[in-house]
Amino acid sequence: MSCDFGLNFSNHKAEETAYLGLGSNEGDRVANIREAIRRLENGGSCRVIDCSSVYETKPVGIIEQPDFLNAVVRVTTSLTPLALLDYCQAIEHSMGRVRTMRWGPRVIDIDILLYGRESLCTERLVIPHPEMLKRAFVLVPLSEIAPSIELTPGITATEAAERLDRAGVRYFGRLD
Ligand code: X6L
Ligand code: MG
Ligand code: MG
């Protein structure tokens, strides 16, 4: 017997905590990070609970592009992982991101790093973010707001960050 009071839309579920990685290396990078956070909040689908410092980071993947600003936010959301991805991509699009070169410069990038304790592997979305453990530009800000979170069995964000070469990541500042 199921009870349905019309509250469980297919793209909504019980509230979860998710971590999102933000990156920008085009235009006014600080304004872009700020605006992405504002849009995450104002869309009504997410609450931004905490925000890391902003780090200026050397580009990886394609190294011949401007330095990035990166940050990580903790959000709570009732969106499913795929609905959250749609929401993040809609914000990227609304801020003028054009998908030209893979791994190339972008106004704003919003990646889902973690979604509760869930793992998910679909064509569009893999959670936890598969490359996260290798990327200091993700783990340094993540470990600031979630130092003890377990990324792989027995390994916290702080420990994972300390294992990486962090030379390309330097503190830039705080938002607000
Ligand atoms: C070999 C081949 C080694 C590819 C690394 C790493 C590709 C990271 C893509 C890779 C490889 C990426 C950011 C960035 C990008 C960012 C900084 C990506 C996607 N996004 N560099 N590069 N910050 N610092 O947000 O992460 S492109
Ligand atoms: Mg990314
Ligand atoms: Mg992305």
Short mmCIF file of N, CA and C and ligand atoms in Angstrom, two decimals:
data_model
loop_
_atom_site.label_atom_id
_atom_site.label_comp_id
_atom_site.label_asym_id
_atom_site.label_seq_id
_atom_site.Cartn_x
_atom_site.Cartn_y
_atom_site.Cartn_z
N MET A 1 0.85 -1.20 0.00
CA MET A 1 0.00 0.00 0.00
C MET A 1 0.88 1.24 0.00
N SER A 2 0.70 2.12 -0.96
CA SER A 2 1.49 3.34 -0.94
C SER A 2 0.57 4.54 -0.71
N CYS A 3 1.10 5.49 -0.03
CA CYS A 3 0.36 6.72 0.22
C CYS A 3 0.96 7.81 -0.65
N ASP A 4 0.15 8.44 -1.44
CA ASP A 4 0.65 9.50 -2.32
C ASP A 4 -0.20 10.74 -2.11
N PHE A 5 0.40 11.73 -1.48
CA PHE A 5 -0.31 12.98 -1.26
C PHE A 5 0.10 14.02 -2.29
N GLY A 6 0.65 13.54 -3.38
CA GLY A 6 1.03 14.46 -4.44
C GLY A 6 2.30 15.22 -4.17
N LEU A 7 3.08 14.78 -3.18
CA LEU A 7 4.30 15.53 -2.81
C LEU A 7 5.54 15.00 -3.51
N ASN A 8 5.48 13.78 -3.99
CA ASN A 8 6.69 13.19 -4.57
C ASN A 8 6.68 13.27 -6.09
N PHE A 9 7.04 14.43 -6.60
CA PHE A 9 7.22 14.56 -8.04
C PHE A 9 8.42 13.72 -8.42
N SER A 10 8.45 13.28 -9.66
CA SER A 10 9.47 12.31 -10.06
C SER A 10 10.88 12.89 -9.98
N ASN A 11 11.00 14.21 -10.03
CA ASN A 11 12.34 14.78 -9.93
C ASN A 11 12.62 15.39 -8.55
N HIS A 12 11.79 15.05 -7.56
CA HIS A 12 12.05 15.51 -6.20
C HIS A 12 12.09 14.33 -5.26
N LYS A 13 12.84 14.49 -4.17
CA LYS A 13 12.97 13.45 -3.16
C LYS A 13 13.30 14.08 -1.83
N ALA A 14 13.52 13.26 -0.82
CA ALA A 14 13.91 13.81 0.47
C ALA A 14 15.17 14.65 0.31
N GLU A 15 15.27 15.69 1.12
CA GLU A 15 16.40 16.61 0.99
C GLU A 15 17.74 15.90 1.22
N GLU A 16 18.70 16.22 0.40
CA GLU A 16 20.05 15.67 0.51
C GLU A 16 21.05 16.80 0.55
N THR A 17 22.23 16.50 1.08
CA THR A 17 23.34 17.44 1.02
C THR A 17 24.21 17.08 -0.18
N ALA A 18 24.52 18.07 -0.96
CA ALA A 18 25.40 17.84 -2.11
C ALA A 18 26.53 18.87 -2.09
N TYR A 19 27.65 18.51 -2.70
CA TYR A 19 28.78 19.43 -2.85
C TYR A 19 28.96 19.71 -4.33
N LEU A 20 29.07 20.99 -4.65
CA LEU A 20 29.22 21.42 -6.04
C LEU A 20 30.55 22.13 -6.21
N GLY A 21 31.25 21.80 -7.27
CA GLY A 21 32.49 22.51 -7.61
C GLY A 21 32.17 23.61 -8.60
N LEU A 22 32.72 24.80 -8.34
CA LEU A 22 32.52 25.95 -9.23
C LEU A 22 33.86 26.34 -9.82
N GLY A 23 33.86 26.70 -11.09
CA GLY A 23 35.09 27.15 -11.73
C GLY A 23 34.79 28.20 -12.78
N SER A 24 35.72 29.16 -12.92
CA SER A 24 35.58 30.19 -13.95
C SER A 24 36.97 30.65 -14.38
N ASN A 25 37.16 30.80 -15.69
CA ASN A 25 38.42 31.42 -16.15
C ASN A 25 38.21 32.35 -17.35
N GLU A 26 37.00 32.89 -17.44
CA GLU A 26 36.69 33.87 -18.49
C GLU A 26 35.92 35.03 -17.90
N GLY A 27 36.24 36.22 -18.32
CA GLY A 27 35.49 37.40 -17.85
C GLY A 27 35.85 37.75 -16.42
N ASP A 28 34.91 38.34 -15.71
CA ASP A 28 35.10 38.72 -14.30
C ASP A 28 34.86 37.47 -13.46
N ARG A 29 35.96 36.79 -13.14
CA ARG A 29 35.84 35.44 -12.54
C ARG A 29 35.18 35.48 -11.17
N VAL A 30 35.50 36.47 -10.37
CA VAL A 30 34.88 36.56 -9.03
C VAL A 30 33.37 36.80 -9.18
N ALA A 31 33.01 37.73 -10.08
CA ALA A 31 31.59 38.02 -10.30
C ALA A 31 30.87 36.77 -10.80
N ASN A 32 31.53 35.99 -11.62
CA ASN A 32 30.90 34.78 -12.17
C ASN A 32 30.64 33.74 -11.06
N ILE A 33 31.60 33.55 -10.18
CA ILE A 33 31.42 32.60 -9.07
C ILE A 33 30.28 33.08 -8.17
N ARG A 34 30.30 34.38 -7.86
CA ARG A 34 29.24 34.96 -7.03
C ARG A 34 27.87 34.79 -7.66
N GLU A 35 27.81 35.09 -8.96
CA GLU A 35 26.52 35.04 -9.66
C GLU A 35 25.99 33.60 -9.73
N ALA A 36 26.89 32.64 -9.92
CA ALA A 36 26.46 31.23 -9.95
C ALA A 36 25.84 30.84 -8.60
N ILE A 37 26.45 31.28 -7.51
CA ILE A 37 25.93 30.97 -6.17
C ILE A 37 24.57 31.64 -5.98
N ARG A 38 24.48 32.89 -6.44
CA ARG A 38 23.21 33.62 -6.33
C ARG A 38 22.11 32.89 -7.12
N ARG A 39 22.44 32.42 -8.31
CA ARG A 39 21.43 31.73 -9.13
C ARG A 39 21.07 30.37 -8.56
N LEU A 40 22.04 29.68 -7.96
CA LEU A 40 21.74 28.39 -7.31
C LEU A 40 20.68 28.61 -6.22
N GLU A 41 20.85 29.67 -5.45
CA GLU A 41 19.93 30.00 -4.36
C GLU A 41 18.58 30.48 -4.88
N ASN A 42 18.65 31.39 -5.86
CA ASN A 42 17.43 32.09 -6.26
C ASN A 42 16.48 31.26 -7.10
N GLY A 43 16.97 30.18 -7.68
CA GLY A 43 16.09 29.30 -8.44
C GLY A 43 15.11 28.55 -7.55
N GLY A 44 15.35 28.56 -6.24
CA GLY A 44 14.43 27.92 -5.31
C GLY A 44 14.59 26.42 -5.18
N SER A 45 15.54 25.84 -5.88
CA SER A 45 15.72 24.39 -5.84
C SER A 45 16.84 23.94 -4.92
N CYS A 46 17.66 24.89 -4.49
CA CYS A 46 18.83 24.60 -3.67
C CYS A 46 18.93 25.63 -2.56
N ARG A 47 19.49 25.21 -1.45
CA ARG A 47 19.90 26.17 -0.44
C ARG A 47 21.42 26.05 -0.30
N VAL A 48 22.12 27.18 -0.42
CA VAL A 48 23.58 27.14 -0.27
C VAL A 48 23.89 27.31 1.21
N ILE A 49 24.47 26.27 1.81
CA ILE A 49 24.69 26.20 3.25
C ILE A 49 26.07 26.72 3.62
N ASP A 50 27.04 26.45 2.77
CA ASP A 50 28.41 26.87 3.07
C ASP A 50 29.17 27.03 1.77
N CYS A 51 30.18 27.86 1.84
CA CYS A 51 30.95 28.19 0.66
C CYS A 51 32.42 28.24 1.06
N SER A 52 33.29 27.60 0.31
CA SER A 52 34.72 27.63 0.61
C SER A 52 35.29 29.00 0.25
N SER A 53 36.54 29.21 0.59
CA SER A 53 37.29 30.33 0.02
C SER A 53 37.41 30.11 -1.48
N VAL A 54 37.85 31.17 -2.16
CA VAL A 54 38.11 31.08 -3.59
C VAL A 54 39.61 30.87 -3.77
N TYR A 55 39.97 29.98 -4.67
CA TYR A 55 41.37 29.66 -4.97
C TYR A 55 41.66 29.99 -6.42
N GLU A 56 42.83 30.54 -6.65
CA GLU A 56 43.29 30.74 -8.02
C GLU A 56 44.15 29.55 -8.38
N THR A 57 43.82 28.92 -9.51
CA THR A 57 44.40 27.61 -9.81
C THR A 57 44.94 27.55 -11.23
N LYS A 58 46.08 26.87 -11.37
CA LYS A 58 46.66 26.66 -12.69
C LYS A 58 45.79 25.67 -13.45
N PRO A 59 45.52 25.98 -14.73
CA PRO A 59 44.66 25.08 -15.50
C PRO A 59 45.27 23.69 -15.66
N VAL A 60 44.43 22.67 -15.56
CA VAL A 60 44.85 21.30 -15.87
C VAL A 60 44.01 20.81 -17.03
N GLY A 61 44.52 19.80 -17.73
CA GLY A 61 43.85 19.30 -18.94
C GLY A 61 44.42 20.01 -20.14
N ILE A 62 43.98 21.23 -20.37
CA ILE A 62 44.60 22.12 -21.36
C ILE A 62 45.28 23.22 -20.57
N ILE A 63 46.61 23.23 -20.59
CA ILE A 63 47.30 24.17 -19.71
C ILE A 63 47.44 25.57 -20.30
N GLU A 64 47.25 25.67 -21.63
CA GLU A 64 47.36 26.97 -22.29
C GLU A 64 46.03 27.70 -22.27
N GLN A 65 45.59 28.07 -21.11
CA GLN A 65 44.38 28.88 -20.98
C GLN A 65 44.53 29.68 -19.68
N PRO A 66 43.69 30.70 -19.51
CA PRO A 66 43.86 31.54 -18.32
C PRO A 66 43.67 30.74 -17.02
N ASP A 67 44.29 31.22 -15.96
CA ASP A 67 44.11 30.61 -14.64
C ASP A 67 42.64 30.64 -14.23
N PHE A 68 42.26 29.65 -13.47
CA PHE A 68 40.88 29.54 -12.98
C PHE A 68 40.75 30.16 -11.60
N LEU A 69 39.52 30.53 -11.27
CA LEU A 69 39.12 30.62 -9.87
C LEU A 69 38.24 29.41 -9.61
N ASN A 70 38.49 28.72 -8.50
CA ASN A 70 37.67 27.57 -8.10
C ASN A 70 37.19 27.73 -6.67
N ALA A 71 36.01 27.19 -6.42
CA ALA A 71 35.45 27.15 -5.06
C ALA A 71 34.52 25.95 -4.99
N VAL A 72 34.14 25.58 -3.79
CA VAL A 72 33.19 24.49 -3.58
C VAL A 72 32.09 24.98 -2.64
N VAL A 73 30.87 24.63 -2.94
CA VAL A 73 29.75 24.96 -2.04
C VAL A 73 29.05 23.69 -1.57
N ARG A 74 28.54 23.78 -0.35
CA ARG A 74 27.63 22.73 0.15
C ARG A 74 26.22 23.22 -0.01
N VAL A 75 25.38 22.42 -0.63
CA VAL A 75 23.97 22.80 -0.80
C VAL A 75 23.09 21.71 -0.20
N THR A 76 21.87 22.08 0.12
CA THR A 76 20.85 21.07 0.35
C THR A 76 19.84 21.22 -0.77
N THR A 77 19.31 20.11 -1.20
CA THR A 77 18.38 20.12 -2.32
C THR A 77 17.45 18.93 -2.25
N SER A 78 16.26 19.12 -2.79
CA SER A 78 15.33 18.00 -2.94
C SER A 78 15.32 17.50 -4.38
N LEU A 79 16.13 18.10 -5.22
CA LEU A 79 16.23 17.62 -6.60
C LEU A 79 16.94 16.28 -6.62
N THR A 80 16.56 15.43 -7.53
CA THR A 80 17.31 14.19 -7.77
C THR A 80 18.66 14.58 -8.38
N PRO A 81 19.63 13.67 -8.39
CA PRO A 81 20.91 14.00 -9.00
C PRO A 81 20.79 14.52 -10.44
N LEU A 82 19.98 13.86 -11.25
CA LEU A 82 19.87 14.29 -12.65
C LEU A 82 19.14 15.63 -12.78
N ALA A 83 18.16 15.86 -11.92
CA ALA A 83 17.48 17.16 -11.94
C ALA A 83 18.44 18.26 -11.47
N LEU A 84 19.30 17.92 -10.51
CA LEU A 84 20.31 18.88 -10.05
C LEU A 84 21.30 19.20 -11.17
N LEU A 85 21.68 18.17 -11.93
CA LEU A 85 22.56 18.39 -13.08
C LEU A 85 21.90 19.32 -14.09
N ASP A 86 20.63 19.07 -14.41
CA ASP A 86 19.89 19.96 -15.32
C ASP A 86 19.89 21.39 -14.81
N TYR A 87 19.65 21.53 -13.53
CA TYR A 87 19.61 22.85 -12.89
C TYR A 87 20.97 23.55 -13.02
N CYS A 88 22.04 22.83 -12.72
CA CYS A 88 23.40 23.41 -12.83
C CYS A 88 23.70 23.79 -14.28
N GLN A 89 23.33 22.93 -15.21
CA GLN A 89 23.62 23.21 -16.62
C GLN A 89 22.78 24.38 -17.13
N ALA A 90 21.55 24.50 -16.62
CA ALA A 90 20.71 25.64 -17.01
C ALA A 90 21.35 26.94 -16.52
N ILE A 91 21.92 26.91 -15.33
CA ILE A 91 22.61 28.11 -14.82
C ILE A 91 23.84 28.41 -15.67
N GLU A 92 24.63 27.37 -15.97
CA GLU A 92 25.80 27.58 -16.85
C GLU A 92 25.36 28.24 -18.16
N HIS A 93 24.29 27.71 -18.75
CA HIS A 93 23.79 28.23 -20.03
C HIS A 93 23.31 29.67 -19.88
N SER A 94 22.56 29.93 -18.81
CA SER A 94 22.00 31.27 -18.58
C SER A 94 23.09 32.31 -18.35
N MET A 95 24.27 31.84 -17.91
CA MET A 95 25.38 32.77 -17.69
C MET A 95 26.27 32.89 -18.92
N GLY A 96 25.83 32.31 -20.01
CA GLY A 96 26.52 32.51 -21.27
C GLY A 96 27.58 31.48 -21.60
N ARG A 97 27.57 30.36 -20.88
CA ARG A 97 28.55 29.34 -21.23
C ARG A 97 28.18 28.73 -22.56
N VAL A 98 29.18 28.68 -23.44
CA VAL A 98 29.02 28.06 -24.73
C VAL A 98 29.98 26.89 -24.78
N ARG A 99 29.50 25.73 -25.10
CA ARG A 99 30.37 24.55 -25.13
C ARG A 99 31.06 24.49 -26.48
N THR A 100 32.29 25.02 -26.49
CA THR A 100 33.09 24.96 -27.71
C THR A 100 34.14 23.89 -27.51
N MET A 101 35.32 24.30 -27.11
CA MET A 101 36.41 23.36 -26.91
C MET A 101 36.21 22.57 -25.61
N ARG A 102 36.32 21.24 -25.70
CA ARG A 102 36.31 20.42 -24.49
C ARG A 102 37.49 20.81 -23.62
N TRP A 103 37.25 21.03 -22.35
CA TRP A 103 38.27 21.39 -21.37
C TRP A 103 38.80 22.81 -21.59
N GLY A 104 38.13 23.57 -22.47
CA GLY A 104 38.58 24.92 -22.77
C GLY A 104 38.05 25.94 -21.76
N PRO A 105 38.36 27.22 -22.00
CA PRO A 105 37.94 28.29 -21.09
C PRO A 105 36.43 28.36 -20.94
N ARG A 106 35.97 28.71 -19.76
CA ARG A 106 34.54 28.83 -19.54
C ARG A 106 34.22 29.93 -18.53
N VAL A 107 33.06 30.59 -18.80
CA VAL A 107 32.53 31.63 -17.91
C VAL A 107 32.22 31.02 -16.56
N ILE A 108 31.56 29.87 -16.58
CA ILE A 108 31.24 29.20 -15.32
C ILE A 108 31.06 27.70 -15.58
N ASP A 109 31.55 26.94 -14.64
CA ASP A 109 31.40 25.49 -14.66
C ASP A 109 30.86 25.09 -13.28
N ILE A 110 29.81 24.31 -13.26
CA ILE A 110 29.23 23.84 -12.00
C ILE A 110 29.15 22.32 -12.06
N ASP A 111 29.96 21.66 -11.25
CA ASP A 111 30.03 20.20 -11.26
C ASP A 111 29.47 19.63 -9.96
N ILE A 112 28.71 18.56 -10.09
CA ILE A 112 28.26 17.84 -8.89
C ILE A 112 29.40 16.92 -8.45
N LEU A 113 29.92 17.17 -7.25
CA LEU A 113 31.03 16.36 -6.73
C LEU A 113 30.50 15.18 -5.94
N LEU A 114 29.61 15.47 -5.01
CA LEU A 114 29.04 14.46 -4.11
C LEU A 114 27.56 14.75 -3.97
N TYR A 115 26.79 13.69 -3.81
CA TYR A 115 25.35 13.84 -3.59
C TYR A 115 24.98 12.87 -2.48
N GLY A 116 24.85 13.38 -1.26
CA GLY A 116 24.65 12.50 -0.10
C GLY A 116 25.75 11.43 -0.10
N ARG A 117 25.35 10.21 0.18
CA ARG A 117 26.31 9.10 0.11
C ARG A 117 26.07 8.25 -1.12
N GLU A 118 25.39 8.84 -2.07
CA GLU A 118 24.99 8.05 -3.23
C GLU A 118 26.10 7.90 -4.26
N SER A 119 26.10 6.75 -4.91
CA SER A 119 26.91 6.60 -6.13
C SER A 119 25.93 6.41 -7.28
N LEU A 120 26.32 6.94 -8.39
CA LEU A 120 25.46 6.90 -9.56
C LEU A 120 26.38 6.87 -10.77
N CYS A 121 26.03 6.06 -11.74
CA CYS A 121 26.84 6.01 -12.95
C CYS A 121 25.92 5.90 -14.14
N THR A 122 25.68 7.04 -14.77
CA THR A 122 24.87 7.05 -15.99
C THR A 122 25.70 7.71 -17.08
N GLU A 123 25.18 7.69 -18.29
CA GLU A 123 25.87 8.33 -19.41
C GLU A 123 26.14 9.81 -19.12
N ARG A 124 25.17 10.48 -18.52
CA ARG A 124 25.29 11.93 -18.31
C ARG A 124 26.01 12.30 -17.04
N LEU A 125 25.99 11.44 -16.05
CA LEU A 125 26.41 11.87 -14.71
C LEU A 125 27.00 10.70 -13.94
N VAL A 126 28.18 10.92 -13.39
CA VAL A 126 28.82 9.95 -12.50
C VAL A 126 29.09 10.64 -11.17
N ILE A 127 28.58 10.03 -10.10
CA ILE A 127 28.74 10.55 -8.74
C ILE A 127 29.22 9.41 -7.85
N PRO A 128 30.22 9.62 -6.97
CA PRO A 128 31.04 10.82 -6.84
C PRO A 128 31.79 11.15 -8.13
N HIS A 129 32.11 12.42 -8.28
CA HIS A 129 32.83 12.87 -9.47
C HIS A 129 34.11 12.03 -9.63
N PRO A 130 34.25 11.31 -10.74
CA PRO A 130 35.31 10.32 -10.86
C PRO A 130 36.74 10.87 -10.78
N GLU A 131 36.92 12.13 -11.18
CA GLU A 131 38.28 12.69 -11.23
C GLU A 131 38.62 13.51 -9.99
N MET A 132 37.64 13.63 -9.10
CA MET A 132 37.80 14.51 -7.93
C MET A 132 39.06 14.23 -7.12
N LEU A 133 39.36 12.94 -6.91
CA LEU A 133 40.50 12.56 -6.05
C LEU A 133 41.84 13.00 -6.62
N LYS A 134 41.89 13.31 -7.92
CA LYS A 134 43.14 13.69 -8.56
C LYS A 134 43.31 15.20 -8.64
N ARG A 135 42.27 15.96 -8.31
CA ARG A 135 42.27 17.39 -8.61
C ARG A 135 42.37 18.24 -7.37
N ALA A 136 43.54 18.85 -7.20
CA ALA A 136 43.75 19.72 -6.04
C ALA A 136 42.81 20.92 -6.09
N PHE A 137 42.45 21.40 -7.30
CA PHE A 137 41.57 22.57 -7.37
C PHE A 137 40.16 22.25 -6.86
N VAL A 138 39.84 20.95 -6.73
CA VAL A 138 38.58 20.52 -6.12
C VAL A 138 38.78 20.19 -4.64
N LEU A 139 39.82 19.41 -4.33
CA LEU A 139 39.96 18.89 -2.96
C LEU A 139 40.40 19.95 -1.96
N VAL A 140 41.18 20.93 -2.40
CA VAL A 140 41.60 21.97 -1.44
C VAL A 140 40.39 22.76 -0.95
N PRO A 141 39.54 23.29 -1.85
CA PRO A 141 38.34 23.96 -1.32
C PRO A 141 37.35 23.01 -0.65
N LEU A 142 37.21 21.80 -1.14
CA LEU A 142 36.29 20.85 -0.50
C LEU A 142 36.73 20.55 0.92
N SER A 143 38.03 20.35 1.11
CA SER A 143 38.52 19.97 2.44
C SER A 143 38.38 21.13 3.44
N GLU A 144 38.26 22.34 2.90
CA GLU A 144 38.03 23.49 3.78
C GLU A 144 36.64 23.44 4.42
N ILE A 145 35.62 23.06 3.64
CA ILE A 145 34.25 23.07 4.19
C ILE A 145 33.78 21.68 4.63
N ALA A 146 34.49 20.62 4.23
CA ALA A 146 34.10 19.26 4.63
C ALA A 146 35.35 18.42 4.89
N PRO A 147 36.18 18.84 5.87
CA PRO A 147 37.48 18.18 6.06
C PRO A 147 37.38 16.69 6.34
N SER A 148 36.35 16.29 7.08
CA SER A 148 36.27 14.89 7.55
C SER A 148 35.42 14.00 6.66
N ILE A 149 34.89 14.54 5.61
CA ILE A 149 34.02 13.73 4.76
C ILE A 149 34.85 12.62 4.12
N GLU A 150 34.26 11.42 4.09
CA GLU A 150 35.00 10.26 3.57
C GLU A 150 34.79 10.16 2.06
N LEU A 151 35.88 10.20 1.31
CA LEU A 151 35.77 10.18 -0.15
C LEU A 151 35.93 8.77 -0.70
N THR A 152 36.84 8.02 -0.10
CA THR A 152 36.92 6.59 -0.37
C THR A 152 37.07 5.96 1.01
N PRO A 153 36.81 4.66 1.17
CA PRO A 153 36.82 4.09 2.52
C PRO A 153 38.09 4.43 3.29
N GLY A 154 37.91 5.10 4.42
CA GLY A 154 39.04 5.44 5.29
C GLY A 154 39.84 6.65 4.87
N ILE A 155 39.45 7.33 3.79
CA ILE A 155 40.22 8.50 3.34
C ILE A 155 39.33 9.74 3.32
N THR A 156 39.70 10.72 4.14
CA THR A 156 38.92 11.96 4.22
C THR A 156 39.36 12.93 3.12
N ALA A 157 38.55 13.97 2.95
CA ALA A 157 38.89 15.01 1.96
C ALA A 157 40.24 15.64 2.28
N THR A 158 40.49 15.88 3.58
CA THR A 158 41.76 16.49 3.96
C THR A 158 42.94 15.59 3.61
N GLU A 159 42.81 14.31 3.95
CA GLU A 159 43.91 13.36 3.62
C GLU A 159 44.11 13.26 2.12
N ALA A 160 43.01 13.20 1.37
CA ALA A 160 43.11 13.10 -0.09
C ALA A 160 43.78 14.35 -0.66
N ALA A 161 43.44 15.52 -0.11
CA ALA A 161 44.04 16.77 -0.59
C ALA A 161 45.54 16.81 -0.29
N GLU A 162 45.91 16.30 0.90
CA GLU A 162 47.33 16.35 1.29
C GLU A 162 48.20 15.45 0.43
N ARG A 163 47.60 14.45 -0.20
CA ARG A 163 48.36 13.54 -1.07
C ARG A 163 48.67 14.15 -2.43
N LEU A 164 48.00 15.24 -2.75
CA LEU A 164 48.16 15.81 -4.09
C LEU A 164 49.21 16.90 -4.11
N ASP A 165 49.73 17.17 -5.30
CA ASP A 165 50.58 18.33 -5.52
C ASP A 165 49.67 19.55 -5.56
N ARG A 166 49.82 20.43 -4.55
CA ARG A 166 48.93 21.59 -4.45
C ARG A 166 49.61 22.87 -4.94
N ALA A 167 50.74 22.70 -5.66
CA ALA A 167 51.50 23.88 -6.09
C ALA A 167 50.69 24.80 -7.00
N GLY A 168 49.76 24.26 -7.77
CA GLY A 168 48.99 25.07 -8.70
C GLY A 168 47.77 25.74 -8.09
N VAL A 169 47.63 25.59 -6.77
CA VAL A 169 46.43 26.10 -6.09
C VAL A 169 46.84 27.10 -5.02
N ARG A 170 46.41 28.35 -5.19
CA ARG A 170 46.73 29.32 -4.13
C ARG A 170 45.50 30.08 -3.68
N TYR A 171 45.48 30.35 -2.40
CA TYR A 171 44.37 31.10 -1.80
C TYR A 171 44.20 32.41 -2.51
N PHE A 172 42.97 32.74 -2.89
CA PHE A 172 42.68 34.00 -3.59
C PHE A 172 41.91 34.96 -2.70
N GLY A 173 40.90 34.44 -2.01
CA GLY A 173 40.13 35.32 -1.12
C GLY A 173 38.81 34.68 -0.73
N ARG A 174 38.05 35.45 0.05
CA ARG A 174 36.73 35.02 0.50
C ARG A 174 35.69 35.77 -0.30
N LEU A 175 34.56 35.13 -0.53
CA LEU A 175 33.43 35.84 -1.11
C LEU A 175 32.79 36.70 -0.02
N ASP A 176 32.01 37.67 -0.39
CA ASP A 176 31.36 38.66 0.51
C ASP A 176 32.34 39.73 0.98
C1 X6L B 1 45.60 14.50 -18.68
C2 X6L B 1 44.46 14.63 -19.47
C3 X6L B 1 45.61 15.12 -17.46
C4 X6L B 1 43.39 15.38 -19.03
C5 X6L B 1 44.53 15.87 -17.02
C6 X6L B 1 42.18 17.27 -16.06
C7 X6L B 1 41.22 17.13 -18.20
C8 X6L B 1 41.14 18.07 -15.66
C9 X6L B 1 40.18 17.91 -17.80
C10 X6L B 1 43.41 15.99 -17.79
C11 X6L B 1 42.25 16.79 -17.34
C12 X6L B 1 40.12 18.40 -16.54
C13 X6L B 1 39.35 23.27 -14.56
C14 X6L B 1 40.67 23.08 -14.98
C15 X6L B 1 39.34 22.18 -16.40
C16 X6L B 1 39.14 23.95 -13.35
C17 X6L B 1 41.49 24.18 -13.15
C18 X6L B 1 39.02 19.26 -16.08
C19 X6L B 1 38.08 19.89 -17.05
N1 X6L B 1 38.53 22.68 -15.46
N2 X6L B 1 41.75 23.54 -14.30
N3 X6L B 1 40.64 22.39 -16.14
N4 X6L B 1 40.23 24.39 -12.68
N5 X6L B 1 42.53 24.65 -12.45
O1 X6L B 1 38.00 24.17 -12.90
O2 X6L B 1 38.85 19.52 -14.91
S1 X6L B 1 38.84 21.30 -17.79
MG MG B 2 34.72 20.88 -14.13
MG MG B 3 31.42 20.60 -15.77
#
